[in-house]
Amino acid sequence: GENVEQHPSTLSVQEGDSAVIKCTYSDSASNYFPWYKQELGKRPQLIIDIRSNVGEKKDQRIAVTLNKTAKHFSLHITETQPEDSAVYFCAASKTQGGSEKLVFGKGMKLTVNP
Amino acid sequence: KAGVTQTPRYLIKTRGQQVTLSCSPISGHRSVSWYQQTPGQGLQFLFEYFSETQRNKGNFPGRFSGRQFSNSRSEMNVSTLELGDSALYLCASRISGEGQPQHFGDGTRLSIL
Protein backbone atom coordinates (compact mmCIF):
# COMPACT_ATOMS: atom_id res chain seq x y z
CA GLY A 1 0.00 0.00 0.00
CA GLU A 2 0.88 3.67 -0.08
CA ASN A 3 3.55 4.97 2.27
CA VAL A 4 4.23 8.65 2.89
CA GLU A 5 7.44 9.86 4.49
CA GLN A 6 7.73 13.39 5.81
CA HIS A 7 10.78 15.28 6.97
CA PRO A 8 12.00 17.02 8.98
CA SER A 9 9.91 16.10 12.02
CA THR A 10 10.57 19.45 13.69
CA LEU A 11 11.68 22.83 12.42
CA SER A 12 12.33 26.05 14.25
CA VAL A 13 12.69 29.33 12.34
CA GLN A 14 12.82 33.02 13.05
CA GLU A 15 9.86 35.17 12.10
CA GLY A 16 10.21 36.27 8.49
CA ASP A 17 12.28 33.23 7.44
CA SER A 18 11.06 30.61 4.98
CA ALA A 19 10.18 27.04 5.89
CA VAL A 20 10.19 23.98 3.65
CA ILE A 21 8.61 20.62 4.40
CA LYS A 22 9.34 17.65 2.16
CA CYS A 23 7.34 14.49 1.59
CA THR A 24 7.85 11.38 -0.50
CA TYR A 25 5.27 8.81 -1.51
CA SER A 26 5.55 5.27 -2.77
CA ASP A 27 2.49 4.64 -4.96
CA SER A 28 2.94 6.13 -8.42
CA ALA A 29 -0.85 5.94 -8.90
CA SER A 30 -1.44 8.57 -6.21
CA ASN A 31 -2.95 11.64 -7.80
CA TYR A 32 -4.00 14.01 -5.02
CA PHE A 33 -1.74 15.62 -2.43
CA PRO A 34 -3.24 17.84 0.30
CA TRP A 35 -1.47 19.62 3.13
CA TYR A 36 -3.07 20.11 6.53
CA LYS A 37 -2.19 22.41 9.42
CA GLN A 38 -3.12 21.32 12.92
CA GLU A 39 -2.81 23.68 15.85
CA LEU A 40 -2.70 22.24 19.34
CA GLY A 41 -6.07 20.83 20.33
CA LYS A 42 -7.70 21.74 17.04
CA ARG A 43 -8.83 19.99 13.90
CA PRO A 44 -6.55 19.48 10.90
CA GLN A 45 -7.27 22.29 8.44
CA LEU A 46 -6.62 22.04 4.73
CA ILE A 47 -4.23 24.79 3.70
CA ILE A 48 -3.43 23.85 0.12
CA ASP A 49 -3.68 20.87 -2.20
CA ILE A 50 -2.34 19.83 -5.57
CA ARG A 51 -3.38 17.31 -8.16
CA SER A 52 -1.00 15.17 -10.15
CA ASN A 53 -1.60 17.06 -13.39
CA VAL A 54 -0.14 20.24 -11.86
CA GLY A 55 3.49 20.80 -10.93
CA GLU A 56 3.13 23.83 -8.68
CA LYS A 57 0.42 25.78 -6.89
CA LYS A 58 0.64 28.97 -4.88
CA ASP A 59 -1.67 30.71 -2.44
CA GLN A 60 -0.27 33.91 -0.93
CA ARG A 61 2.65 32.88 1.32
CA ILE A 62 2.17 29.16 0.73
CA ALA A 63 3.26 27.13 -2.28
CA VAL A 64 3.37 23.44 -3.04
CA THR A 65 5.48 21.70 -5.67
CA LEU A 66 5.09 18.18 -7.01
CA ASN A 67 7.67 16.03 -8.78
CA LYS A 68 5.86 12.92 -10.04
CA THR A 69 8.98 11.34 -11.46
CA ALA A 70 10.78 11.45 -8.13
CA LYS A 71 7.54 10.91 -6.20
CA HIS A 72 8.03 13.80 -3.86
CA PHE A 73 6.19 16.99 -3.02
CA SER A 74 7.06 19.96 -0.85
CA LEU A 75 5.37 22.77 1.05
CA HIS A 76 7.02 26.18 1.08
CA ILE A 77 6.00 28.88 3.55
CA THR A 78 7.52 32.32 3.04
CA GLU A 79 7.68 35.25 5.47
CA THR A 80 6.74 33.02 8.39
CA GLN A 81 4.72 34.47 11.25
CA PRO A 82 4.25 33.21 14.84
CA GLU A 83 0.71 32.12 13.94
CA ASP A 84 2.21 29.69 11.43
CA SER A 85 3.42 27.64 14.40
CA ALA A 86 1.60 24.29 14.22
CA VAL A 87 2.00 20.70 13.07
CA TYR A 88 1.88 20.29 9.31
CA PHE A 89 0.82 17.03 7.67
CA CYS A 90 1.25 15.99 4.07
CA ALA A 91 -0.95 13.30 2.58
CA ALA A 92 -1.36 11.34 -0.63
CA SER A 93 -4.33 9.56 -2.11
CA LYS A 94 -5.55 7.91 -5.27
CA THR A 95 -9.09 7.50 -6.46
CA GLN A 96 -10.35 3.92 -6.44
CA GLY A 97 -13.99 3.28 -7.24
CA GLY A 98 -14.81 6.83 -6.23
CA SER A 99 -13.15 6.38 -2.86
CA GLU A 100 -10.18 8.43 -1.70
CA LYS A 101 -8.21 7.23 1.28
CA LEU A 102 -5.70 9.75 2.61
CA VAL A 103 -2.35 8.33 3.72
CA PHE A 104 -0.62 10.85 5.97
CA GLY A 105 2.98 11.58 6.79
CA LYS A 106 3.95 11.65 10.47
CA GLY A 107 3.77 15.43 10.63
CA MET A 108 6.25 18.25 11.15
CA LYS A 109 6.12 20.59 14.13
CA LEU A 110 6.94 24.11 12.99
CA THR A 111 7.89 26.72 15.56
CA VAL A 112 8.18 30.33 14.44
CA ASN A 113 10.06 32.44 16.97
CA PRO A 114 9.17 36.14 17.15
CA LYS B 1 -22.39 26.53 6.17
CA ALA B 2 -21.82 24.52 9.32
CA GLY B 3 -18.67 22.44 9.46
CA VAL B 4 -18.25 18.79 10.34
CA THR B 5 -19.71 18.15 13.78
CA GLN B 6 -18.54 15.32 16.00
CA THR B 7 -20.08 14.23 19.29
CA PRO B 8 -19.17 13.75 22.00
CA ARG B 9 -15.93 15.76 22.24
CA TYR B 10 -14.55 13.67 25.10
CA LEU B 11 -15.21 10.16 26.34
CA ILE B 12 -13.74 8.08 29.12
CA LYS B 13 -14.31 4.34 29.02
CA THR B 14 -12.84 1.25 30.63
CA ARG B 15 -11.34 -1.79 28.98
CA GLY B 16 -13.89 -4.21 27.59
CA GLN B 17 -16.62 -1.62 27.09
CA GLN B 18 -17.89 -0.46 23.75
CA VAL B 19 -18.34 3.05 22.42
CA THR B 20 -20.23 4.83 19.63
CA LEU B 21 -19.05 8.09 18.12
CA SER B 22 -21.13 10.32 15.89
CA CYS B 23 -20.31 12.53 12.92
CA SER B 24 -22.52 14.96 11.02
CA PRO B 25 -20.94 15.98 7.71
CA ILE B 26 -21.07 19.34 5.98
CA SER B 27 -24.42 19.77 4.26
CA GLY B 28 -24.28 18.26 0.78
CA HIS B 29 -21.27 16.06 1.54
CA ARG B 30 -22.12 12.42 1.06
CA SER B 31 -18.70 10.92 1.71
CA VAL B 32 -17.62 10.47 5.32
CA SER B 33 -14.23 9.08 6.38
CA TRP B 34 -12.93 8.22 9.83
CA TYR B 35 -9.34 8.50 11.03
CA GLN B 36 -7.55 7.60 14.24
CA GLN B 37 -4.86 10.00 15.48
CA THR B 38 -2.27 8.92 18.06
CA PRO B 39 1.15 10.38 18.94
CA GLY B 40 2.89 7.17 17.90
CA GLN B 41 1.09 6.20 14.70
CA GLY B 42 -0.10 9.60 13.51
CA LEU B 43 -3.23 9.84 11.40
CA GLN B 44 -4.49 6.48 10.18
CA PHE B 45 -7.46 5.78 7.92
CA LEU B 46 -10.22 3.64 9.41
CA PHE B 47 -12.95 3.57 6.76
CA GLU B 48 -15.01 5.60 4.32
CA TYR B 49 -18.76 5.60 3.80
CA PHE B 50 -20.73 6.85 0.84
CA SER B 51 -24.47 6.48 0.28
CA GLU B 52 -24.78 4.27 3.36
CA THR B 53 -22.15 1.83 2.02
CA GLN B 54 -18.62 1.25 3.22
CA ARG B 55 -16.42 1.64 0.16
CA ASN B 56 -12.95 1.58 1.67
CA LYS B 57 -11.41 0.19 4.80
CA GLY B 58 -8.07 0.58 6.57
CA ASN B 59 -6.04 -1.98 8.48
CA PHE B 60 -7.90 -2.06 11.76
CA PRO B 61 -9.40 -5.09 13.54
CA GLY B 62 -13.05 -5.99 13.20
CA ARG B 63 -13.75 -4.39 16.58
CA PHE B 64 -13.87 -1.12 14.66
CA SER B 65 -17.03 -0.72 12.63
CA GLY B 66 -19.17 2.03 11.26
CA ARG B 67 -22.31 2.89 9.43
CA GLN B 68 -23.88 5.74 7.55
CA PHE B 69 -27.49 6.86 7.55
CA SER B 70 -29.61 8.16 4.71
CA ASN B 71 -28.94 11.76 5.79
CA SER B 72 -25.17 11.06 5.46
CA ARG B 73 -24.58 11.19 9.20
CA SER B 74 -22.17 8.49 10.28
CA GLU B 75 -21.41 6.57 13.43
CA MET B 76 -18.34 4.66 14.41
CA ASN B 77 -18.39 1.84 16.93
CA VAL B 78 -15.52 0.25 18.81
CA SER B 79 -16.24 -2.90 20.79
CA THR B 80 -14.21 -4.61 23.51
CA LEU B 81 -12.12 -1.51 24.10
CA GLU B 82 -8.39 -1.87 24.71
CA LEU B 83 -5.96 0.59 26.27
CA GLY B 84 -4.39 1.11 22.86
CA ASP B 85 -7.66 2.45 21.49
CA SER B 86 -7.07 5.70 23.37
CA ALA B 87 -6.83 8.28 20.61
CA LEU B 88 -8.40 11.24 18.89
CA TYR B 89 -10.98 9.98 16.40
CA LEU B 90 -11.49 12.35 13.52
CA CYS B 91 -14.25 12.40 10.98
CA ALA B 92 -13.90 14.07 7.60
CA SER B 93 -16.46 14.75 4.92
CA ARG B 94 -16.15 15.70 1.26
CA ILE B 95 -18.08 16.19 -1.91
CA SER B 96 -17.90 13.15 -4.17
CA GLY B 97 -15.49 13.33 -7.04
CA GLU B 98 -11.81 12.89 -7.72
CA GLY B 99 -9.49 15.09 -5.72
CA GLN B 100 -12.18 16.75 -3.65
CA PRO B 101 -10.74 17.94 -0.31
CA GLN B 102 -11.66 16.32 2.96
CA HIS B 103 -12.80 18.63 5.75
CA PHE B 104 -12.25 17.47 9.31
CA GLY B 105 -14.30 17.81 12.46
CA ASP B 106 -12.84 18.63 15.88
CA GLY B 107 -12.70 14.95 16.79
CA THR B 108 -13.69 12.85 19.76
CA ARG B 109 -10.97 12.33 22.36
CA LEU B 110 -11.39 8.76 23.66
CA SER B 111 -9.54 7.73 26.80
CA ILE B 112 -9.51 4.13 27.98
CA LEU B 113 -8.80 3.44 31.65
PDB file of C-alpha atoms in Angstrom:
ATOM      1  CA  GLY A   1       0.000   0.000   0.000  1.00  0.00           C
ATOM      2  CA  GLU A   2       0.876   3.673  -0.079  1.00  0.00           C
ATOM      3  CA  ASN A   3       3.554   4.968   2.270  1.00  0.00           C
ATOM      4  CA  VAL A   4       4.227   8.653   2.885  1.00  0.00           C
ATOM      5  CA  GLU A   5       7.444   9.856   4.485  1.00  0.00           C
ATOM      6  CA  GLN A   6       7.730  13.390   5.808  1.00  0.00           C
ATOM      7  CA  HIS A   7      10.778  15.282   6.975  1.00  0.00           C
ATOM      8  CA  PRO A   8      11.997  17.022   8.983  1.00  0.00           C
ATOM      9  CA  SER A   9       9.913  16.098  12.024  1.00  0.00           C
ATOM     10  CA  THR A  10      10.572  19.446  13.692  1.00  0.00           C
ATOM     11  CA  LEU A  11      11.679  22.831  12.415  1.00  0.00           C
ATOM     12  CA  SER A  12      12.332  26.049  14.250  1.00  0.00           C
ATOM     13  CA  VAL A  13      12.690  29.327  12.336  1.00  0.00           C
ATOM     14  CA  GLN A  14      12.816  33.019  13.049  1.00  0.00           C
ATOM     15  CA  GLU A  15       9.857  35.167  12.096  1.00  0.00           C
ATOM     16  CA  GLY A  16      10.215  36.267   8.486  1.00  0.00           C
ATOM     17  CA  ASP A  17      12.284  33.232   7.437  1.00  0.00           C
ATOM     18  CA  SER A  18      11.064  30.613   4.979  1.00  0.00           C
ATOM     19  CA  ALA A  19      10.177  27.040   5.894  1.00  0.00           C
ATOM     20  CA  VAL A  20      10.195  23.985   3.647  1.00  0.00           C
ATOM     21  CA  ILE A  21       8.609  20.616   4.400  1.00  0.00           C
ATOM     22  CA  LYS A  22       9.339  17.650   2.158  1.00  0.00           C
ATOM     23  CA  CYS A  23       7.338  14.486   1.592  1.00  0.00           C
ATOM     24  CA  THR A  24       7.849  11.385  -0.503  1.00  0.00           C
ATOM     25  CA  TYR A  25       5.268   8.810  -1.512  1.00  0.00           C
ATOM     26  CA  SER A  26       5.549   5.270  -2.768  1.00  0.00           C
ATOM     27  CA  ASP A  27       2.493   4.640  -4.964  1.00  0.00           C
ATOM     28  CA  SER A  28       2.940   6.126  -8.418  1.00  0.00           C
ATOM     29  CA  ALA A  29      -0.853   5.939  -8.904  1.00  0.00           C
ATOM     30  CA  SER A  30      -1.440   8.571  -6.206  1.00  0.00           C
ATOM     31  CA  ASN A  31      -2.947  11.640  -7.801  1.00  0.00           C
ATOM     32  CA  TYR A  32      -3.995  14.007  -5.023  1.00  0.00           C
ATOM     33  CA  PHE A  33      -1.740  15.624  -2.429  1.00  0.00           C
ATOM     34  CA  PRO A  34      -3.242  17.835   0.298  1.00  0.00           C
ATOM     35  CA  TRP A  35      -1.474  19.619   3.132  1.00  0.00           C
ATOM     36  CA  TYR A  36      -3.071  20.112   6.531  1.00  0.00           C
ATOM     37  CA  LYS A  37      -2.189  22.412   9.419  1.00  0.00           C
ATOM     38  CA  GLN A  38      -3.119  21.318  12.921  1.00  0.00           C
ATOM     39  CA  GLU A  39      -2.814  23.675  15.849  1.00  0.00           C
ATOM     40  CA  LEU A  40      -2.699  22.241  19.341  1.00  0.00           C
ATOM     41  CA  GLY A  41      -6.074  20.826  20.333  1.00  0.00           C
ATOM     42  CA  LYS A  42      -7.700  21.742  17.043  1.00  0.00           C
ATOM     43  CA  ARG A  43      -8.833  19.988  13.902  1.00  0.00           C
ATOM     44  CA  PRO A  44      -6.546  19.484  10.896  1.00  0.00           C
ATOM     45  CA  GLN A  45      -7.273  22.286   8.445  1.00  0.00           C
ATOM     46  CA  LEU A  46      -6.615  22.035   4.729  1.00  0.00           C
ATOM     47  CA  ILE A  47      -4.227  24.795   3.703  1.00  0.00           C
ATOM     48  CA  ILE A  48      -3.430  23.847   0.121  1.00  0.00           C
ATOM     49  CA  ASP A  49      -3.683  20.872  -2.197  1.00  0.00           C
ATOM     50  CA  ILE A  50      -2.336  19.834  -5.565  1.00  0.00           C
ATOM     51  CA  ARG A  51      -3.385  17.305  -8.161  1.00  0.00           C
ATOM     52  CA  SER A  52      -1.004  15.168 -10.150  1.00  0.00           C
ATOM     53  CA  ASN A  53      -1.598  17.060 -13.395  1.00  0.00           C
ATOM     54  CA  VAL A  54      -0.140  20.237 -11.857  1.00  0.00           C
ATOM     55  CA  GLY A  55       3.487  20.801 -10.930  1.00  0.00           C
ATOM     56  CA  GLU A  56       3.130  23.832  -8.683  1.00  0.00           C
ATOM     57  CA  LYS A  57       0.423  25.779  -6.893  1.00  0.00           C
ATOM     58  CA  LYS A  58       0.644  28.969  -4.882  1.00  0.00           C
ATOM     59  CA  ASP A  59      -1.670  30.712  -2.439  1.00  0.00           C
ATOM     60  CA  GLN A  60      -0.275  33.911  -0.927  1.00  0.00           C
ATOM     61  CA  ARG A  61       2.647  32.877   1.322  1.00  0.00           C
ATOM     62  CA  ILE A  62       2.170  29.161   0.733  1.00  0.00           C
ATOM     63  CA  ALA A  63       3.259  27.129  -2.276  1.00  0.00           C
ATOM     64  CA  VAL A  64       3.375  23.436  -3.041  1.00  0.00           C
ATOM     65  CA  THR A  65       5.482  21.699  -5.672  1.00  0.00           C
ATOM     66  CA  LEU A  66       5.090  18.180  -7.008  1.00  0.00           C
ATOM     67  CA  ASN A  67       7.668  16.027  -8.783  1.00  0.00           C
ATOM     68  CA  LYS A  68       5.857  12.924 -10.043  1.00  0.00           C
ATOM     69  CA  THR A  69       8.978  11.338 -11.458  1.00  0.00           C
ATOM     70  CA  ALA A  70      10.776  11.453  -8.130  1.00  0.00           C
ATOM     71  CA  LYS A  71       7.536  10.910  -6.199  1.00  0.00           C
ATOM     72  CA  HIS A  72       8.033  13.800  -3.858  1.00  0.00           C
ATOM     73  CA  PHE A  73       6.195  16.991  -3.016  1.00  0.00           C
ATOM     74  CA  SER A  74       7.059  19.958  -0.851  1.00  0.00           C
ATOM     75  CA  LEU A  75       5.375  22.768   1.046  1.00  0.00           C
ATOM     76  CA  HIS A  76       7.022  26.178   1.080  1.00  0.00           C
ATOM     77  CA  ILE A  77       5.996  28.875   3.545  1.00  0.00           C
ATOM     78  CA  THR A  78       7.524  32.318   3.037  1.00  0.00           C
ATOM     79  CA  GLU A  79       7.678  35.252   5.466  1.00  0.00           C
ATOM     80  CA  THR A  80       6.736  33.024   8.389  1.00  0.00           C
ATOM     81  CA  GLN A  81       4.721  34.470  11.252  1.00  0.00           C
ATOM     82  CA  PRO A  82       4.252  33.210  14.837  1.00  0.00           C
ATOM     83  CA  GLU A  83       0.705  32.122  13.944  1.00  0.00           C
ATOM     84  CA  ASP A  84       2.205  29.687  11.427  1.00  0.00           C
ATOM     85  CA  SER A  85       3.422  27.635  14.404  1.00  0.00           C
ATOM     86  CA  ALA A  86       1.602  24.292  14.217  1.00  0.00           C
ATOM     87  CA  VAL A  87       2.005  20.697  13.071  1.00  0.00           C
ATOM     88  CA  TYR A  88       1.875  20.286   9.307  1.00  0.00           C
ATOM     89  CA  PHE A  89       0.820  17.026   7.668  1.00  0.00           C
ATOM     90  CA  CYS A  90       1.248  15.994   4.066  1.00  0.00           C
ATOM     91  CA  ALA A  91      -0.946  13.297   2.578  1.00  0.00           C
ATOM     92  CA  ALA A  92      -1.359  11.339  -0.629  1.00  0.00           C
ATOM     93  CA  SER A  93      -4.326   9.555  -2.110  1.00  0.00           C
ATOM     94  CA  LYS A  94      -5.549   7.909  -5.273  1.00  0.00           C
ATOM     95  CA  THR A  95      -9.088   7.498  -6.459  1.00  0.00           C
ATOM     96  CA  GLN A  96     -10.351   3.916  -6.440  1.00  0.00           C
ATOM     97  CA  GLY A  97     -13.995   3.278  -7.236  1.00  0.00           C
ATOM     98  CA  GLY A  98     -14.814   6.830  -6.233  1.00  0.00           C
ATOM     99  CA  SER A  99     -13.145   6.384  -2.857  1.00  0.00           C
ATOM    100  CA  GLU A 100     -10.175   8.428  -1.700  1.00  0.00           C
ATOM    101  CA  LYS A 101      -8.206   7.227   1.279  1.00  0.00           C
ATOM    102  CA  LEU A 102      -5.702   9.752   2.607  1.00  0.00           C
ATOM    103  CA  VAL A 103      -2.352   8.333   3.715  1.00  0.00           C
ATOM    104  CA  PHE A 104      -0.616  10.851   5.970  1.00  0.00           C
ATOM    105  CA  GLY A 105       2.976  11.578   6.793  1.00  0.00           C
ATOM    106  CA  LYS A 106       3.952  11.653  10.473  1.00  0.00           C
ATOM    107  CA  GLY A 107       3.773  15.433  10.629  1.00  0.00           C
ATOM    108  CA  MET A 108       6.246  18.250  11.152  1.00  0.00           C
ATOM    109  CA  LYS A 109       6.120  20.587  14.126  1.00  0.00           C
ATOM    110  CA  LEU A 110       6.943  24.112  12.991  1.00  0.00           C
ATOM    111  CA  THR A 111       7.887  26.722  15.563  1.00  0.00           C
ATOM    112  CA  VAL A 112       8.184  30.334  14.441  1.00  0.00           C
ATOM    113  CA  ASN A 113      10.062  32.437  16.972  1.00  0.00           C
ATOM    114  CA  PRO A 114       9.171  36.136  17.150  1.00  0.00           C
TER     115      PRO A 114
ATOM    116  CA  LYS B   1     -22.393  26.533   6.167  1.00  0.00           C
ATOM    117  CA  ALA B   2     -21.819  24.523   9.315  1.00  0.00           C
ATOM    118  CA  GLY B   3     -18.667  22.439   9.458  1.00  0.00           C
ATOM    119  CA  VAL B   4     -18.252  18.792  10.337  1.00  0.00           C
ATOM    120  CA  THR B   5     -19.708  18.151  13.784  1.00  0.00           C
ATOM    121  CA  GLN B   6     -18.539  15.317  16.001  1.00  0.00           C
ATOM    122  CA  THR B   7     -20.081  14.232  19.293  1.00  0.00           C
ATOM    123  CA  PRO B   8     -19.168  13.752  22.005  1.00  0.00           C
ATOM    124  CA  ARG B   9     -15.934  15.757  22.236  1.00  0.00           C
ATOM    125  CA  TYR B  10     -14.552  13.670  25.095  1.00  0.00           C
ATOM    126  CA  LEU B  11     -15.207  10.162  26.338  1.00  0.00           C
ATOM    127  CA  ILE B  12     -13.741   8.082  29.116  1.00  0.00           C
ATOM    128  CA  LYS B  13     -14.314   4.338  29.022  1.00  0.00           C
ATOM    129  CA  THR B  14     -12.839   1.255  30.632  1.00  0.00           C
ATOM    130  CA  ARG B  15     -11.344  -1.792  28.982  1.00  0.00           C
ATOM    131  CA  GLY B  16     -13.885  -4.209  27.587  1.00  0.00           C
ATOM    132  CA  GLN B  17     -16.616  -1.622  27.089  1.00  0.00           C
ATOM    133  CA  GLN B  18     -17.886  -0.455  23.752  1.00  0.00           C
ATOM    134  CA  VAL B  19     -18.342   3.053  22.418  1.00  0.00           C
ATOM    135  CA  THR B  20     -20.233   4.829  19.634  1.00  0.00           C
ATOM    136  CA  LEU B  21     -19.047   8.085  18.118  1.00  0.00           C
ATOM    137  CA  SER B  22     -21.131  10.318  15.885  1.00  0.00           C
ATOM    138  CA  CYS B  23     -20.314  12.526  12.921  1.00  0.00           C
ATOM    139  CA  SER B  24     -22.524  14.959  11.024  1.00  0.00           C
ATOM    140  CA  PRO B  25     -20.942  15.982   7.710  1.00  0.00           C
ATOM    141  CA  ILE B  26     -21.072  19.335   5.981  1.00  0.00           C
ATOM    142  CA  SER B  27     -24.421  19.771   4.262  1.00  0.00           C
ATOM    143  CA  GLY B  28     -24.280  18.257   0.783  1.00  0.00           C
ATOM    144  CA  HIS B  29     -21.267  16.062   1.541  1.00  0.00           C
ATOM    145  CA  ARG B  30     -22.115  12.419   1.057  1.00  0.00           C
ATOM    146  CA  SER B  31     -18.702  10.917   1.714  1.00  0.00           C
ATOM    147  CA  VAL B  32     -17.616  10.471   5.324  1.00  0.00           C
ATOM    148  CA  SER B  33     -14.229   9.081   6.378  1.00  0.00           C
ATOM    149  CA  TRP B  34     -12.926   8.224   9.826  1.00  0.00           C
ATOM    150  CA  TYR B  35      -9.338   8.504  11.030  1.00  0.00           C
ATOM    151  CA  GLN B  36      -7.547   7.600  14.243  1.00  0.00           C
ATOM    152  CA  GLN B  37      -4.859   9.995  15.478  1.00  0.00           C
ATOM    153  CA  THR B  38      -2.269   8.918  18.059  1.00  0.00           C
ATOM    154  CA  PRO B  39       1.153  10.377  18.942  1.00  0.00           C
ATOM    155  CA  GLY B  40       2.891   7.173  17.898  1.00  0.00           C
ATOM    156  CA  GLN B  41       1.085   6.202  14.705  1.00  0.00           C
ATOM    157  CA  GLY B  42      -0.105   9.602  13.514  1.00  0.00           C
ATOM    158  CA  LEU B  43      -3.234   9.840  11.396  1.00  0.00           C
ATOM    159  CA  GLN B  44      -4.495   6.479  10.182  1.00  0.00           C
ATOM    160  CA  PHE B  45      -7.457   5.778   7.924  1.00  0.00           C
ATOM    161  CA  LEU B  46     -10.221   3.644   9.413  1.00  0.00           C
ATOM    162  CA  PHE B  47     -12.953   3.570   6.760  1.00  0.00           C
ATOM    163  CA  GLU B  48     -15.010   5.598   4.318  1.00  0.00           C
ATOM    164  CA  TYR B  49     -18.758   5.601   3.803  1.00  0.00           C
ATOM    165  CA  PHE B  50     -20.728   6.851   0.840  1.00  0.00           C
ATOM    166  CA  SER B  51     -24.472   6.481   0.281  1.00  0.00           C
ATOM    167  CA  GLU B  52     -24.776   4.269   3.363  1.00  0.00           C
ATOM    168  CA  THR B  53     -22.145   1.832   2.021  1.00  0.00           C
ATOM    169  CA  GLN B  54     -18.616   1.253   3.223  1.00  0.00           C
ATOM    170  CA  ARG B  55     -16.417   1.642   0.158  1.00  0.00           C
ATOM    171  CA  ASN B  56     -12.951   1.580   1.665  1.00  0.00           C
ATOM    172  CA  LYS B  57     -11.409   0.189   4.804  1.00  0.00           C
ATOM    173  CA  GLY B  58      -8.070   0.583   6.572  1.00  0.00           C
ATOM    174  CA  ASN B  59      -6.037  -1.982   8.481  1.00  0.00           C
ATOM    175  CA  PHE B  60      -7.902  -2.059  11.756  1.00  0.00           C
ATOM    176  CA  PRO B  61      -9.403  -5.091  13.542  1.00  0.00           C
ATOM    177  CA  GLY B  62     -13.050  -5.988  13.204  1.00  0.00           C
ATOM    178  CA  ARG B  63     -13.748  -4.385  16.577  1.00  0.00           C
ATOM    179  CA  PHE B  64     -13.872  -1.121  14.660  1.00  0.00           C
ATOM    180  CA  SER B  65     -17.034  -0.720  12.634  1.00  0.00           C
ATOM    181  CA  GLY B  66     -19.166   2.033  11.263  1.00  0.00           C
ATOM    182  CA  ARG B  67     -22.310   2.893   9.431  1.00  0.00           C
ATOM    183  CA  GLN B  68     -23.885   5.743   7.552  1.00  0.00           C
ATOM    184  CA  PHE B  69     -27.486   6.860   7.545  1.00  0.00           C
ATOM    185  CA  SER B  70     -29.610   8.157   4.706  1.00  0.00           C
ATOM    186  CA  ASN B  71     -28.941  11.763   5.791  1.00  0.00           C
ATOM    187  CA  SER B  72     -25.175  11.057   5.457  1.00  0.00           C
ATOM    188  CA  ARG B  73     -24.580  11.188   9.200  1.00  0.00           C
ATOM    189  CA  SER B  74     -22.170   8.490  10.276  1.00  0.00           C
ATOM    190  CA  GLU B  75     -21.408   6.571  13.431  1.00  0.00           C
ATOM    191  CA  MET B  76     -18.336   4.657  14.408  1.00  0.00           C
ATOM    192  CA  ASN B  77     -18.389   1.839  16.934  1.00  0.00           C
ATOM    193  CA  VAL B  78     -15.517   0.252  18.807  1.00  0.00           C
ATOM    194  CA  SER B  79     -16.244  -2.896  20.792  1.00  0.00           C
ATOM    195  CA  THR B  80     -14.205  -4.613  23.509  1.00  0.00           C
ATOM    196  CA  LEU B  81     -12.119  -1.506  24.103  1.00  0.00           C
ATOM    197  CA  GLU B  82      -8.389  -1.867  24.707  1.00  0.00           C
ATOM    198  CA  LEU B  83      -5.958   0.591  26.274  1.00  0.00           C
ATOM    199  CA  GLY B  84      -4.385   1.106  22.859  1.00  0.00           C
ATOM    200  CA  ASP B  85      -7.658   2.453  21.486  1.00  0.00           C
ATOM    201  CA  SER B  86      -7.066   5.695  23.371  1.00  0.00           C
ATOM    202  CA  ALA B  87      -6.831   8.280  20.612  1.00  0.00           C
ATOM    203  CA  LEU B  88      -8.396  11.241  18.893  1.00  0.00           C
ATOM    204  CA  TYR B  89     -10.983   9.982  16.402  1.00  0.00           C
ATOM    205  CA  LEU B  90     -11.490  12.346  13.521  1.00  0.00           C
ATOM    206  CA  CYS B  91     -14.254  12.397  10.980  1.00  0.00           C
ATOM    207  CA  ALA B  92     -13.899  14.073   7.596  1.00  0.00           C
ATOM    208  CA  SER B  93     -16.465  14.754   4.917  1.00  0.00           C
ATOM    209  CA  ARG B  94     -16.147  15.703   1.259  1.00  0.00           C
ATOM    210  CA  ILE B  95     -18.083  16.193  -1.910  1.00  0.00           C
ATOM    211  CA  SER B  96     -17.903  13.154  -4.167  1.00  0.00           C
ATOM    212  CA  GLY B  97     -15.494  13.328  -7.043  1.00  0.00           C
ATOM    213  CA  GLU B  98     -11.808  12.888  -7.717  1.00  0.00           C
ATOM    214  CA  GLY B  99      -9.486  15.090  -5.721  1.00  0.00           C
ATOM    215  CA  GLN B 100     -12.183  16.750  -3.655  1.00  0.00           C
ATOM    216  CA  PRO B 101     -10.744  17.936  -0.313  1.00  0.00           C
ATOM    217  CA  GLN B 102     -11.657  16.315   2.961  1.00  0.00           C
ATOM    218  CA  HIS B 103     -12.800  18.635   5.754  1.00  0.00           C
ATOM    219  CA  PHE B 104     -12.253  17.474   9.315  1.00  0.00           C
ATOM    220  CA  GLY B 105     -14.296  17.812  12.461  1.00  0.00           C
ATOM    221  CA  ASP B 106     -12.844  18.627  15.883  1.00  0.00           C
ATOM    222  CA  GLY B 107     -12.699  14.953  16.791  1.00  0.00           C
ATOM    223  CA  THR B 108     -13.691  12.846  19.762  1.00  0.00           C
ATOM    224  CA  ARG B 109     -10.972  12.325  22.364  1.00  0.00           C
ATOM    225  CA  LEU B 110     -11.393   8.756  23.658  1.00  0.00           C
ATOM    226  CA  SER B 111      -9.541   7.728  26.803  1.00  0.00           C
ATOM    227  CA  ILE B 112      -9.507   4.128  27.976  1.00  0.00           C
ATOM    228  CA  LEU B 113      -8.799   3.443  31.647  1.00  0.00           C
TER     229      LEU B 113
END
